[in-house]
Amino acid sequence: MNRKYRKTVIAGNWKMNKTPSQVKDFAESLKALIGRVKWCDIVICAPFVDLPAGIRQFKDLHVGVGAQNVSEHPSGAYTGEVSVEMLRDLGVKYVIVGHSERRQYFGETDDTVNKKVLAVLEAGLQPIVCVGESLDQRDKGLTLDFVSCQVKAALAGVAPEKMRKVIFAYEPIWAIGTGRTATAHQAAEVCHHIRAVIRSIYGARVARSVTIQYGGSMNDQNAYELLAQPDIDGGLIGGASLVPEKFAAIINAANQE
Ligand code: PEP
């Protein structure tokens, strides 16, 4: 973390879990577990149908609400899709873009990710852009090159003044939902590299202002060490964000003066 230059953001990714009526219980439990959170922003990225309940229930807790996906198109004949304008109108502030599950199961490419990033920023929302390598790529020593390509592709056409809204999440695919976390050293190396790629495009001032999260089996046991790395500015948390006690422990790890 480096709070002098950028925000620390702890974001939960509920994936396809929890119904609208379960949101209230979660919010009440979380409220009882976290004190005044001063040193980090908290976000819950919920399924579309949970978003109205999330916005209602998390308001007093100062938890921002995010979506897990959005259409790259502004409106029109795209059955089943949800636009940035719809999310903004609801009060959603963040959108996860390019999660590896969407790349893997729903055919999202670097090009789609870039279009979604541009649409989200145009609407004034904050994209949480996910990048990260497979185990095979890591074993072949391709991690840094692969992640560089993903970062550059995601940012094509993004104006420098929009960069303060962009959040990156480094999520090695082999660490997502597997219980196998990247070591603090591995995570720090790639987050540092992502910042270097941003610096090469936008310069040092922009690069140091961008929040870069780590995601991949982050939990109450490993959060302190990961968050202590200077280039890791928070976490994108799947499994542990579904359990108020576990999510609160990670928030408390980030909420240190
Ligand atoms: C994720 O889905 O973004 C994630 C990091 O999941 P988990 O924490 O369960 O590995």
XYZ file of C-alpha atoms and ligand atoms in Angstrom:
267
model
C 0.000 0.000 0.000
C 1.099 3.547 -0.506
C -1.666 5.814 0.735
C 0.244 8.963 -0.029
C -0.395 8.538 -3.743
C -3.395 6.266 -4.149
C -6.393 4.646 -2.504
C -6.373 1.224 -0.922
C -9.459 -0.628 -2.155
C -10.787 -3.889 -0.732
C -13.361 -5.303 -3.144
C -15.461 -8.428 -2.790
C -16.465 -10.406 -5.858
C -19.512 -12.438 -4.943
C -19.569 -14.134 -8.362
C -22.889 -16.026 -8.832
C -23.695 -16.208 -5.115
C -26.330 -14.707 -2.801
C -29.914 -13.760 -3.566
C -31.331 -10.235 -3.093
C -32.930 -11.253 0.197
C -29.571 -12.451 1.575
C -27.929 -9.053 1.092
C -29.485 -7.492 4.203
C -28.169 -10.197 6.554
C -24.696 -9.888 5.090
C -24.726 -6.088 5.467
C -25.909 -6.302 9.074
C -23.263 -8.868 9.982
C -20.519 -6.845 8.316
C -21.639 -3.702 10.092
C -21.259 -5.415 13.450
C -17.729 -6.543 12.563
C -16.038 -3.484 11.113
C -15.495 -0.307 13.022
C -15.004 3.057 11.404
C -13.064 2.268 8.259
C -10.793 5.191 7.595
C -7.841 3.841 5.626
C -9.417 1.933 2.776
C -12.429 1.956 0.466
C -14.700 -1.069 0.517
C -16.598 -2.374 -2.485
C -18.936 -5.308 -3.032
C -19.349 -6.501 -6.621
C -22.626 -8.378 -6.632
C -24.769 -10.171 -9.247
C -26.940 -7.743 -11.239
C -30.153 -8.701 -9.463
C -28.570 -7.998 -6.045
C -27.442 -4.484 -6.967
C -30.565 -2.534 -5.846
C -30.548 -4.334 -2.454
C -26.796 -3.744 -2.174
C -27.138 -0.044 -2.820
C -29.846 0.215 -0.154
C -28.156 -1.956 2.464
C -24.558 -0.800 2.083
C -25.275 2.932 1.990
C -24.815 3.589 5.717
C -21.744 1.369 5.824
C -20.046 3.445 3.097
C -19.522 0.326 1.033
C -19.490 1.071 -2.710
C -21.417 -1.280 -4.951
C -20.020 -2.735 -8.151
C -21.208 -4.971 -10.972
C -19.259 -7.977 -12.204
C -19.727 -7.303 -15.898
C -21.319 -4.846 -18.335
C -22.063 -4.614 -22.035
C -19.639 -2.746 -24.252
C -22.646 -1.415 -26.203
C -24.530 1.684 -25.067
C -28.060 0.356 -25.763
C -30.078 -1.560 -28.325
C -30.845 -5.076 -29.486
C -28.547 -7.041 -27.170
C -30.914 -9.390 -25.358
C -29.802 -10.222 -21.846
C -27.184 -7.483 -21.612
C -26.904 -4.584 -19.144
C -25.503 -1.172 -20.108
C -23.250 1.224 -18.212
C -26.057 3.767 -18.248
C -28.383 1.319 -16.461
C -25.734 0.694 -13.806
C -25.001 4.381 -13.330
C -28.694 5.199 -13.024
C -28.957 2.618 -10.239
C -26.042 4.123 -8.295
C -23.397 1.527 -9.123
C -19.866 2.947 -8.914
C -17.568 0.107 -10.011
C -17.543 -2.628 -12.648
C -15.239 -5.650 -12.759
C -13.989 -5.964 -16.329
C -12.207 -8.949 -17.855
C -12.347 -11.326 -14.900
C -10.575 -14.545 -15.929
C -13.850 -16.488 -15.582
C -15.411 -14.205 -18.189
C -12.382 -14.549 -20.430
C -12.410 -18.328 -19.991
C -16.136 -19.193 -20.064
C -17.702 -16.290 -21.965
C -15.150 -15.659 -24.672
C -14.049 -12.200 -23.568
C -10.950 -11.062 -25.400
C -8.512 -8.214 -24.803
C -10.483 -6.295 -27.402
C -13.827 -6.738 -25.596
C -12.140 -5.846 -22.317
C -10.811 -2.630 -23.852
C -14.265 -1.682 -25.216
C -15.813 -2.292 -21.794
C -13.121 -0.253 -20.021
C -13.788 2.664 -22.381
C -17.571 2.392 -21.905
C -17.273 2.232 -18.102
C -14.968 5.256 -17.959
C -17.133 7.216 -20.379
C -20.065 6.711 -17.985
C -17.962 8.003 -15.074
C -17.764 4.630 -13.306
C -14.594 2.872 -12.166
C -13.446 -0.291 -13.940
C -11.644 -2.956 -11.907
C -9.630 -4.472 -14.738
C -8.493 -8.051 -14.136
C -5.277 -9.382 -15.619
C -3.255 -12.477 -14.829
C -1.487 -15.497 -16.245
C -2.292 -19.207 -16.317
C -0.090 -21.736 -14.534
C 1.289 -22.880 -17.870
C 2.307 -19.321 -18.754
C 3.959 -18.876 -15.345
C 5.836 -22.172 -15.691
C 7.098 -21.094 -19.108
C 8.354 -17.757 -17.727
C 5.814 -15.761 -19.741
C 4.036 -14.009 -16.849
C 5.399 -10.492 -17.188
C 5.136 -10.375 -20.988
C 1.604 -11.760 -20.947
C 0.402 -9.361 -18.263
C 2.052 -6.418 -20.087
C 0.048 -7.265 -23.207
C -3.196 -7.480 -21.234
C -2.567 -4.121 -19.519
C -1.650 -2.333 -22.750
C -4.643 -3.790 -24.592
C -7.056 -2.845 -21.800
C -5.810 0.753 -21.817
C -5.849 1.390 -25.583
C -7.449 4.801 -26.134
C -7.817 5.635 -22.423
C -6.996 9.319 -21.898
C -4.472 10.171 -19.129
C -7.062 12.165 -17.162
C -9.294 9.086 -16.949
C -6.544 6.965 -15.400
C -7.248 8.062 -11.839
C -10.509 6.095 -12.119
C -8.882 2.873 -13.310
C -8.202 0.064 -10.834
C -6.188 -2.992 -11.866
C -6.478 -6.371 -10.193
C -3.597 -8.775 -10.701
C -5.258 -12.179 -10.475
C -3.090 -15.164 -11.405
C -5.597 -17.691 -12.773
C -3.936 -20.541 -10.856
C -4.640 -18.755 -7.568
C -8.353 -18.022 -8.107
C -10.636 -20.204 -6.037
C -7.869 -22.783 -5.580
C -6.707 -21.910 -2.076
C -3.260 -21.487 -3.606
C -2.199 -17.860 -3.079
C 0.666 -16.203 -4.907
C 3.490 -15.525 -2.478
C 3.828 -11.907 -1.458
C 7.003 -11.810 -3.548
C 5.281 -13.170 -6.687
C 2.302 -10.828 -6.288
C 4.504 -7.806 -5.577
C 6.685 -8.492 -8.614
C 3.746 -8.520 -11.024
C 1.963 -5.529 -9.422
C 5.228 -3.587 -9.637
C 5.506 -4.586 -13.284
C 1.930 -3.459 -14.026
C 2.796 -0.039 -12.586
C 5.935 0.063 -14.750
C 3.830 -0.661 -17.851
C 1.428 2.143 -16.913
C 4.444 4.444 -16.332
C 5.790 3.630 -19.791
C 2.506 4.785 -21.338
C 1.390 7.655 -19.071
C 4.442 8.735 -17.065
C 5.344 8.519 -13.382
C 2.680 10.842 -11.951
C -0.214 8.857 -13.440
C 1.418 5.500 -12.645
C 1.805 6.209 -8.969
C -1.857 7.263 -8.676
C -3.305 3.959 -9.939
C -4.650 1.431 -7.427
C -3.396 -2.088 -8.167
C -5.026 -4.922 -6.245
C -4.007 -8.519 -5.801
C -6.645 -11.239 -6.128
C -6.429 -15.004 -5.762
C -7.334 -16.837 -2.546
C -6.686 -13.751 -0.419
C -7.809 -14.439 3.142
C -7.438 -13.273 6.721
C -4.170 -15.237 7.053
C -2.293 -13.836 4.062
C -3.846 -10.359 3.687
C -1.385 -8.522 5.971
C 1.689 -9.697 4.156
C 0.240 -9.072 0.702
C -1.030 -5.605 1.622
C 2.329 -4.684 3.136
C 3.895 -4.719 -0.350
C 4.328 -1.168 -1.655
C 2.715 -1.852 -5.049
C -0.267 -3.858 -3.743
C -3.055 -1.407 -2.964
C -5.810 -3.729 -1.873
C -7.485 -6.943 -2.862
C -10.155 -8.420 -5.093
C -11.597 -11.187 -2.987
C -13.866 -14.011 -4.119
C -14.605 -16.826 -1.678
C -13.663 -14.960 1.490
C -15.947 -12.026 0.581
C -19.016 -14.233 0.996
C -18.406 -14.726 4.706
C -18.762 -11.517 6.761
C -16.162 -12.601 9.365
C -13.544 -13.409 6.723
C -14.208 -10.293 4.655
C -14.138 -8.106 7.777
C -10.764 -9.574 8.779
C -9.305 -8.577 5.400
C -10.820 -5.082 5.694
C -9.310 -4.765 9.154
C -5.908 -5.818 7.771
C -6.125 -2.979 5.234
C -7.531 -0.453 7.685
C -4.278 0.076 9.567
C -2.909 3.552 9.984
C -11.879 -13.680 -7.723
O -12.822 -14.317 -8.131
O -11.655 -12.555 -8.194
C -11.048 -14.258 -6.672
C -9.918 -13.691 -6.383
O -11.525 -15.395 -6.063
P -10.909 -16.136 -4.762
O -10.593 -15.065 -3.755
O -11.973 -17.052 -4.327
O -9.663 -16.827 -5.212
